[in-house]
Coordinates of C-alpha atoms in Angstrom, one line a residue:
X1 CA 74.8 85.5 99.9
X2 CA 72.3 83.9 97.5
X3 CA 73.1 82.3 94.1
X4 CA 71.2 84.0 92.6
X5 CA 71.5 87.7 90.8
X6 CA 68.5 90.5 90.8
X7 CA 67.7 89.9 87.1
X8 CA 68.1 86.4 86.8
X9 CA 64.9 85.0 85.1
X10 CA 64.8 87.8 82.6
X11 CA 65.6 87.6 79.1
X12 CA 66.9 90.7 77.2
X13 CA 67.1 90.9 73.4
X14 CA 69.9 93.1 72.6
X15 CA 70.4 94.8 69.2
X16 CA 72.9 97.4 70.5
X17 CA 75.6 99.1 68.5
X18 CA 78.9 100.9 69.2
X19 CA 78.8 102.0 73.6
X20 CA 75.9 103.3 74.4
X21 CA 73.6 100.7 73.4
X22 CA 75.8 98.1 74.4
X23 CA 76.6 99.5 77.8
X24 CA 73.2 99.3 78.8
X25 CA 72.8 95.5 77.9
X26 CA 76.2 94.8 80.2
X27 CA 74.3 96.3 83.0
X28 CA 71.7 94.0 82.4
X29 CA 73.8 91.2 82.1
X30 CA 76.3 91.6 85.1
X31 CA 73.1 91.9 87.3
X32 CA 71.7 88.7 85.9
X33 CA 69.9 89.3 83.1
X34 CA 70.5 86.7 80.0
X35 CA 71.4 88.8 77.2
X36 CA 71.0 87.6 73.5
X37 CA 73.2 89.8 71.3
X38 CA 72.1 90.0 67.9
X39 CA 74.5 90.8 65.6
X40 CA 74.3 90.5 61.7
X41 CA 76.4 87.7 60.2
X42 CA 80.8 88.7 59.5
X43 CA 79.6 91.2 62.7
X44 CA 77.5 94.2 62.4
X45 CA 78.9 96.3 65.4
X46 CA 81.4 98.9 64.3
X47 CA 83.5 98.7 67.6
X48 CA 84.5 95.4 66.4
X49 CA 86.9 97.0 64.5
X50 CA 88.2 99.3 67.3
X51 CA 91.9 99.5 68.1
X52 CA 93.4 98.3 70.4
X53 CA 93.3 94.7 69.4
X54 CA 93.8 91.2 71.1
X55 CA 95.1 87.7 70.0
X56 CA 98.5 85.3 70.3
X57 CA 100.4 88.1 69.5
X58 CA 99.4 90.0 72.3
X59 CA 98.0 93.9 72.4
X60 CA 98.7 95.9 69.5
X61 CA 97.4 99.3 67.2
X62 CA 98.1 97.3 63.9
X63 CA 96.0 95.6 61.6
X64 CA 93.5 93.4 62.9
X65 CA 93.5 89.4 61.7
X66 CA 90.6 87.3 62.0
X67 CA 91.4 85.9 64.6
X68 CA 92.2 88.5 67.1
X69 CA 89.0 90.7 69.0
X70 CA 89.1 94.2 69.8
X71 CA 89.5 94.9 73.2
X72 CA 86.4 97.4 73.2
X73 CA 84.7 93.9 72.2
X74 CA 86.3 92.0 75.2
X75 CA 85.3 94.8 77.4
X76 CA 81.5 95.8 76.3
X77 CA 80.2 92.0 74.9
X78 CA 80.8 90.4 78.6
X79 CA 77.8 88.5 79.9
X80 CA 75.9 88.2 76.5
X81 CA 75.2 85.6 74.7
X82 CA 76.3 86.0 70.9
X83 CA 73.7 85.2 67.8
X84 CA 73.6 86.5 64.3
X85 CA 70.4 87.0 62.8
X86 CA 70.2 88.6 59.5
X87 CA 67.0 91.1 60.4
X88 CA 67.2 92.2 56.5
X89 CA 65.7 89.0 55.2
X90 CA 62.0 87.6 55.9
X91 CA 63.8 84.3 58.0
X92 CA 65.7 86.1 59.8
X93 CA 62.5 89.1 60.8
X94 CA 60.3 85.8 61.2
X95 CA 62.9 83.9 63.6
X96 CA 63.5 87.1 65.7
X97 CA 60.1 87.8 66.2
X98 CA 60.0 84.0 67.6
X99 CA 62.8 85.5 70.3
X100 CA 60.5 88.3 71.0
X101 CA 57.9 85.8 72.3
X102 CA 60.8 84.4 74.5
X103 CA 62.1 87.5 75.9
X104 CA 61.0 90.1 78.4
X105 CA 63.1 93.5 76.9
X106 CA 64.4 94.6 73.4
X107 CA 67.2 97.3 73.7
X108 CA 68.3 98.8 70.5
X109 CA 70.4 102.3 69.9
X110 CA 69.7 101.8 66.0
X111 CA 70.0 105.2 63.7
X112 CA 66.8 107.2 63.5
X113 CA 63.8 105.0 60.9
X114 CA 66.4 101.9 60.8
X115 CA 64.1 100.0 62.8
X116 CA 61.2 100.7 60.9
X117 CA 62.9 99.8 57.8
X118 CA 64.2 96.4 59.2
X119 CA 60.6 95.9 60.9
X120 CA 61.6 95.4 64.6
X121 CA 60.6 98.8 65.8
X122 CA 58.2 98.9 68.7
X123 CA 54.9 98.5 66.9
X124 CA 55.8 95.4 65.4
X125 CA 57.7 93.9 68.1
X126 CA 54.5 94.4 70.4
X127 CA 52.3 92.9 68.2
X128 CA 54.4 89.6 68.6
X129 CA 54.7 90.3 72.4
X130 CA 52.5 92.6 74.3
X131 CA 54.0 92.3 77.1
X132 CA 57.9 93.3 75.9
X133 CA 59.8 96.4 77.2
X134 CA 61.4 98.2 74.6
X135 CA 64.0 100.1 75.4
X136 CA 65.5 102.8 72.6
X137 CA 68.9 104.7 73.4
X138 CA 68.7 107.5 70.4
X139 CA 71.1 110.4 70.2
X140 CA 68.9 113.2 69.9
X141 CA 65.4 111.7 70.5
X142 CA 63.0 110.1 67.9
X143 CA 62.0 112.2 65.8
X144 CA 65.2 113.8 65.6
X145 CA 65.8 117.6 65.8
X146 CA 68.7 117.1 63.6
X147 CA 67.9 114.1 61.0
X148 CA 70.7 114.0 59.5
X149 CA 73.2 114.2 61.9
X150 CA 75.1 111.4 62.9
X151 CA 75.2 110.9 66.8
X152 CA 78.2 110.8 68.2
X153 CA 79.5 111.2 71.6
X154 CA 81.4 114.4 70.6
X155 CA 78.5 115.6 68.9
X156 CA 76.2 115.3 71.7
X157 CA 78.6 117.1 74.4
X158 CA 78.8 120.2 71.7
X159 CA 74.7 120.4 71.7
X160 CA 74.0 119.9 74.8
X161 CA 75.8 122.7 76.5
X162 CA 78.2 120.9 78.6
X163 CA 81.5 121.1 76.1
X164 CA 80.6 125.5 76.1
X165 CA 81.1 125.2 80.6
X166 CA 84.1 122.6 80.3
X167 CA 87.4 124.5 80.2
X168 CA 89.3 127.6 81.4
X169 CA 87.6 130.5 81.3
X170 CA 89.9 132.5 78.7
X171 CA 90.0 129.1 76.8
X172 CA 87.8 126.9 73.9
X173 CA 85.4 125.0 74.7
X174 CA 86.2 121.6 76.1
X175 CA 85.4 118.2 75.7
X176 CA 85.0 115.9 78.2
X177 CA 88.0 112.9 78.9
X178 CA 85.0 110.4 78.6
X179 CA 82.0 109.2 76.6
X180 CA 80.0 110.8 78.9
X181 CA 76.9 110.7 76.6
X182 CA 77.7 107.4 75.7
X183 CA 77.8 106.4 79.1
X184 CA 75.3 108.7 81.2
X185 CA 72.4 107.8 78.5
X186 CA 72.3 104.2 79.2
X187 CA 72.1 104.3 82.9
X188 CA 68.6 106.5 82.2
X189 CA 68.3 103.2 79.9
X190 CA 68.2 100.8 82.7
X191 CA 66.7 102.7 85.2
X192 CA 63.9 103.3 82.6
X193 CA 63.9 99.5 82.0
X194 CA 63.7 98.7 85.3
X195 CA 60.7 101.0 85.7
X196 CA 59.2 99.6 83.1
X197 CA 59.2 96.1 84.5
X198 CA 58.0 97.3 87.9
X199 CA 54.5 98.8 86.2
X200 CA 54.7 95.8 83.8
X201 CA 54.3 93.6 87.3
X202 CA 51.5 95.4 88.5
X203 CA 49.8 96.0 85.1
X204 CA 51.1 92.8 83.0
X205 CA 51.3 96.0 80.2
X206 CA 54.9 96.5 78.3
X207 CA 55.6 99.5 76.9
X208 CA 58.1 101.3 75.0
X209 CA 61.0 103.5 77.2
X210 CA 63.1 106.3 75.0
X211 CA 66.0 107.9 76.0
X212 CA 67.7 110.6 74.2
X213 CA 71.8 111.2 74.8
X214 CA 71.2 114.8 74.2
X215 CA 68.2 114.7 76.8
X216 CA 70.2 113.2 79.5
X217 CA 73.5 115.8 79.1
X218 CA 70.9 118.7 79.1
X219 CA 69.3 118.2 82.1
X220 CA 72.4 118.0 83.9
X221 CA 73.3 121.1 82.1
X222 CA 70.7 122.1 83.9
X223 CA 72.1 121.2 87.3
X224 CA 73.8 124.6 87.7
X225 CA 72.3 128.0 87.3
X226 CA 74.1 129.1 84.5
X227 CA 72.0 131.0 83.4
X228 CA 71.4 132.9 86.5
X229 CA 75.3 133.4 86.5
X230 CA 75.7 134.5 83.3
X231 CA 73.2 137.2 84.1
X232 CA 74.9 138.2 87.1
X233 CA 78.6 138.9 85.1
X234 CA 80.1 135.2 85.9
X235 CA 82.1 133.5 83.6
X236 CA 80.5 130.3 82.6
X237 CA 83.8 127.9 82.4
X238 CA 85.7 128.5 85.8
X239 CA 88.6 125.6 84.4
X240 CA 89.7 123.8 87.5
X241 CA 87.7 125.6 90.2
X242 CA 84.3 126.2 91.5
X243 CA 83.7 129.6 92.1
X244 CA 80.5 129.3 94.0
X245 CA 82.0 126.8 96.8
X246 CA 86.0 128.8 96.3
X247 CA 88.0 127.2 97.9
X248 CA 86.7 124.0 95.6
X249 CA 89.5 123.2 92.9
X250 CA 92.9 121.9 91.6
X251 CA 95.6 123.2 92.9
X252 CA 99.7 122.9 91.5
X253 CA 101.9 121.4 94.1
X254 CA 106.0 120.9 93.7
X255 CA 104.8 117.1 92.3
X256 CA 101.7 117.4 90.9
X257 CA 98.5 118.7 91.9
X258 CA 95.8 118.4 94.9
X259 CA 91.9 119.1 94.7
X260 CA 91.0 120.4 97.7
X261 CA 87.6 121.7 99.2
X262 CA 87.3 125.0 102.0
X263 CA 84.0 126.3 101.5
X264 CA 82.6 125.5 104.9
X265 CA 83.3 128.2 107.9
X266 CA 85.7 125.8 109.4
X267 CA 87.4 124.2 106.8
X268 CA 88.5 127.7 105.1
X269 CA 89.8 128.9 108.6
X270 CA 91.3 125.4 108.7
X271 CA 93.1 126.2 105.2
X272 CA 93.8 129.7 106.0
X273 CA 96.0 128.9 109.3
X274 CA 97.5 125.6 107.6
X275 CA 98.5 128.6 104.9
X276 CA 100.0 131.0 108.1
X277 CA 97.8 133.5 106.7
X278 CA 94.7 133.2 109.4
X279 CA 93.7 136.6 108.9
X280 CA 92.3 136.0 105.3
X281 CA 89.0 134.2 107.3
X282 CA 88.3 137.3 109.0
X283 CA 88.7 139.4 105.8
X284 CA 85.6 141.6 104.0
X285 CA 87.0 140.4 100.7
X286 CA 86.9 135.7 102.2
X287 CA 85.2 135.9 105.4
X288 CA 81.6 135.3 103.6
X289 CA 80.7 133.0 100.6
X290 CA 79.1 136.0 98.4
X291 CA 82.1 138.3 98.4
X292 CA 84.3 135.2 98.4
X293 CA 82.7 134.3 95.3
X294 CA 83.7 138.2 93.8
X295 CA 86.8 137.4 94.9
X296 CA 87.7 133.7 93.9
X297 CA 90.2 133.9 91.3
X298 CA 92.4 136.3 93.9
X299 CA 91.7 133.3 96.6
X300 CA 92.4 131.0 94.4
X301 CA 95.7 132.6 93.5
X302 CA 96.7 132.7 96.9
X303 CA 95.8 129.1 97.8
X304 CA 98.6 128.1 94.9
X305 CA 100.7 130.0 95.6
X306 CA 100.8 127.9 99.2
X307 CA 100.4 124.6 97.5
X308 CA 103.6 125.5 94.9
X309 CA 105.6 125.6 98.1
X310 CA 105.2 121.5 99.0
X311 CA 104.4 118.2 97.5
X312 CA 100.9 117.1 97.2
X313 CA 101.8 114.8 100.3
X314 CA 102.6 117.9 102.7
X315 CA 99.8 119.7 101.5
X316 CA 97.3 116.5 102.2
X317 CA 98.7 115.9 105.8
X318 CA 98.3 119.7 106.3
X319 CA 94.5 119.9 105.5
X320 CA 93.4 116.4 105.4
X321 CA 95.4 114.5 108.3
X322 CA 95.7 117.2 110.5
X323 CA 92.7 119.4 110.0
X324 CA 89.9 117.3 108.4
X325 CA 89.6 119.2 105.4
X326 CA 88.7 117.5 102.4
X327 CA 92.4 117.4 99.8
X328 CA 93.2 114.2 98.2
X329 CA 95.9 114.0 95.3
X330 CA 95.1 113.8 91.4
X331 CA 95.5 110.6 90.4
X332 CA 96.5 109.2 87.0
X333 CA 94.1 106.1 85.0
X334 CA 96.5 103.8 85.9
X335 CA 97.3 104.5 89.2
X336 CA 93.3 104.0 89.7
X337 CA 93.1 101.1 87.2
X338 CA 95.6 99.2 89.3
X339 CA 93.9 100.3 93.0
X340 CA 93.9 97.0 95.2
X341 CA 90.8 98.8 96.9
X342 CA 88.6 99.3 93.3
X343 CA 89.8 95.6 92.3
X344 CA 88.8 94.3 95.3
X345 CA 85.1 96.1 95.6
X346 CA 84.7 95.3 91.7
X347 CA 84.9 98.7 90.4
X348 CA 87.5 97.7 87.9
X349 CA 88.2 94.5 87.0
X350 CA 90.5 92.6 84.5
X351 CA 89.5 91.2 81.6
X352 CA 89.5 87.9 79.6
X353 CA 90.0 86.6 75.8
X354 CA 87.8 83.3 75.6
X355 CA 91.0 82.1 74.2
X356 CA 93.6 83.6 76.0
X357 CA 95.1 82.6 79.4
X358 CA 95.7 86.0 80.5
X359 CA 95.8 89.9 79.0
X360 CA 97.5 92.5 80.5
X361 CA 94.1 95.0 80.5
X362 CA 91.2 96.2 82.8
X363 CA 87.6 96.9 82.1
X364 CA 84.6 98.3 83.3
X365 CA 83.0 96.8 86.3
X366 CA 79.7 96.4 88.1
X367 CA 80.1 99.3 90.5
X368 CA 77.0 98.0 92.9
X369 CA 77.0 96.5 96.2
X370 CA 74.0 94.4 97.4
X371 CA 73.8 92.5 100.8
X372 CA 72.1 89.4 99.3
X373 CA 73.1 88.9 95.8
X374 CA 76.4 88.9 93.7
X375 CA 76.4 91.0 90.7
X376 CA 79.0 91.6 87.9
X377 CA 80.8 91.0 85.0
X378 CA 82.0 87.6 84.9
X379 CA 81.5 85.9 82.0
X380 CA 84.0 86.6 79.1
X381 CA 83.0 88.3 75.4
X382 CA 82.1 85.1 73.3
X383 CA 83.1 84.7 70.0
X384 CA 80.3 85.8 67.2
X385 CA 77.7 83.7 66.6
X386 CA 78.8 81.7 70.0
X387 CA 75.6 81.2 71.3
X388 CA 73.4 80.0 67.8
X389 CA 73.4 76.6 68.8
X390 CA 72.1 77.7 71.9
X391 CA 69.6 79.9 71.5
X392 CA 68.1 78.8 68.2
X393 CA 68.3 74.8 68.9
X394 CA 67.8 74.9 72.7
X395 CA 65.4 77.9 72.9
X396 CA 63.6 77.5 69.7
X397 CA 63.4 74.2 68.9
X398 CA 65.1 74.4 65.9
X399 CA 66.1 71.0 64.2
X400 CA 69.9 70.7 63.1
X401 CA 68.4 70.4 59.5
X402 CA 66.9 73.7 59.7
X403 CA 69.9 75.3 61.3
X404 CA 72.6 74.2 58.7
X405 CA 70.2 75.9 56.1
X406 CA 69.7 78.9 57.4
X407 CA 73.6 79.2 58.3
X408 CA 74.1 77.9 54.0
X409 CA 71.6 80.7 53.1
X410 CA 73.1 83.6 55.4
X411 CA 70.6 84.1 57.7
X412 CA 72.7 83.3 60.8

């Protein structure tokens, strides 16, 4: 494999916030980007001071000290290089428009007008660099349908439609387990970026690439006809089952529960013999996918009834092992967390404390094969303001005189 990563040779000035900002700038830098991470002198991200945290005491929920990192910190500030830039002052605006010159993308996921204000939005970043992709991950778009709403995660799921079709169907509304907008916007981010910088090699133009939260939930939203089933009397949370491919659900076993898929001709007659009950394929009420629909919660009734009767591992070598049909057991975070197979392909990986000779914790990896290059997450969160020497004597040219000023004035 070569040495080198798909991004290496790019240079990505991140002014990210909180996860979904942030998230988007790890991508970058576990497939080779160098990322600069400005924050604002004493820290300006606010999941600095998330809980968990880490330091010689080990993992705890208690107060943090100074000299222990959270480990949302550990996990999201991998593979960036740490600065702090004070972008209120006119040294600090002048010195980061002198990294613009250097760099190839801005990424920033600031409130709605804070850019402006500060004097880093996309009009005056391209005036110091034509050629810079800008990338802005925004809640609810800019201009905002809702300017003074805050945007966060939860707040996002509840507009967008997804919360109202998570859930049982006699039951509220339900949020997602995850982040999901926090994590679905910035993979539109990169792919956007990454676009960008394509037409940017044909064209030499930059240009600015918006991504709204709210945008990217909806138009998975729109991925099912709700609509369509509304109108036509269905219910639109179905909980744990998926009444347009029934059987497609969770099903209770005597230890646990399986998820298990039937809607193909064979599979279901598959499931229905496994059950002893072969006469259910041949039935007006199962033997066809519209009625079966009708019919699901019936179906699904029966199903469980079947799985109730054995352990999630009798029910997998019934279907799975012996008849090919698609059942695999609900696993728990840390059974998957701790899954040689995800370790080993990089899915999950554990993380480090610059200081630290081992935590007990995993993070996020770089789920992303490719043939010819190495990609992922391997260079621990640095400390704040890590990388100033670096970036501001080495890639700026600043004297040590004019660095121990700025640092006695504030600016980094």
């Amino acid at each position: 494999m070569s040495a080198t990563k798909p991004l290496e040779g790019l240079r990505v000035l991140d002014l990210t916030v909180a996860l979904a900002g942030p998230y988007g700038s790890l991508l970058l830098g576990g497939l080779g980007a160098e990322v600069i991470r400005v924050e604002a002198p004493g820290g300006g991200d606010i999941a600095r001071n998330n809980p968990p945290y880490v330091g010689e005491d080990g993992i705890h929920f208690g107060v943090r000290h100074d000299h222990e990192v959270s480990l949302t910190t550990l996990n999201r500030a991998r593979n960036k290089k740490s600065i702090t830039l004070d972008l209120k002052s006119p040294r600090g605006k002048a010195i980061f428009m002198r990294l613009v010159k250097e760099c190839d993308v801005v990424i920033e996921n600031a409130s709605e007008g804070v850019t402006a204000r500060l004097g880093v939005d996309y009009e005056s970043v391209r005036e110091a660099n034509p050629r810079i992709i800008y990338a802005s991950v925004k809640a609810f778009g800019e201009p905002s349908p809702y300017p003074r709403l805050k945007g966060m995660d939860i707040i996002v799921q509840a507009l967008s439609g997804i919360m109202d079709v998570t859930g049982f169907a006699d039951g509220p509304p339900t949020r997602i387990g995850l982040p999901m907008a926090d994590l679905i916007a910035p993979l539109f981010a990169v792919n956007g970026i990454l676009s960008a910088l394509i037409h940017r090699g044909k064209t030499g133009e930059g240009q600015r690439v918006q991504v709204s939260m709210l945008d990217c939930l909806a138009s998975m939203v729109a991925e099912e006809h709700f609509d369509v089933f509304q109108a036509h009397g269905y219910p639109k949370r179905s909980g744990n089952f998926h009444d347009r491919l029934v059987p497609f659900g969770v099903y209770g076993t005597k230890d646990g529960h399986v998820a298990l898929v039937a809607f193909q001709p064979d599979w279901f007659q598959s499931l229905t013999e496994a059950m002893g009950q072969p006469e259910l394929a041949n039935g007006p009420r199962y033997a066809t996918r519209g009625p079966r629909m009708k019919h699901a919660a019936g179906l699904n009734t029966l199903i469980e009834a079947w799985t109730q009767q054995h352990t999630s591992a009798e029910v997998i070598h019934e279907l799975q092992e012996k008849r090919g049909v698609p059942a695999a057991r609900v696993r728990s975070p840390h059974e998957v967390l701790h899954d040689p197979v995800l370790k080993e392909r990089g899915a999950v990986v554990k993380l480090e404390h610059p200081g630290l000779a081992d935590i007990d914790a995993m993070g996020m990896g770089l789920p992303i094969q490719f043939s010819k290059t190495p990609v992922q997450f391997d260079q621990p969160a640095q400390a704040l303001g890590a990388a100033n020497s670096e970036i501001y004597r080495d890639l700026l040219k600043l004297s040590e005189a004019e660095l121990a000023q700025l640092h006695d004035q504030g600016v980094i």
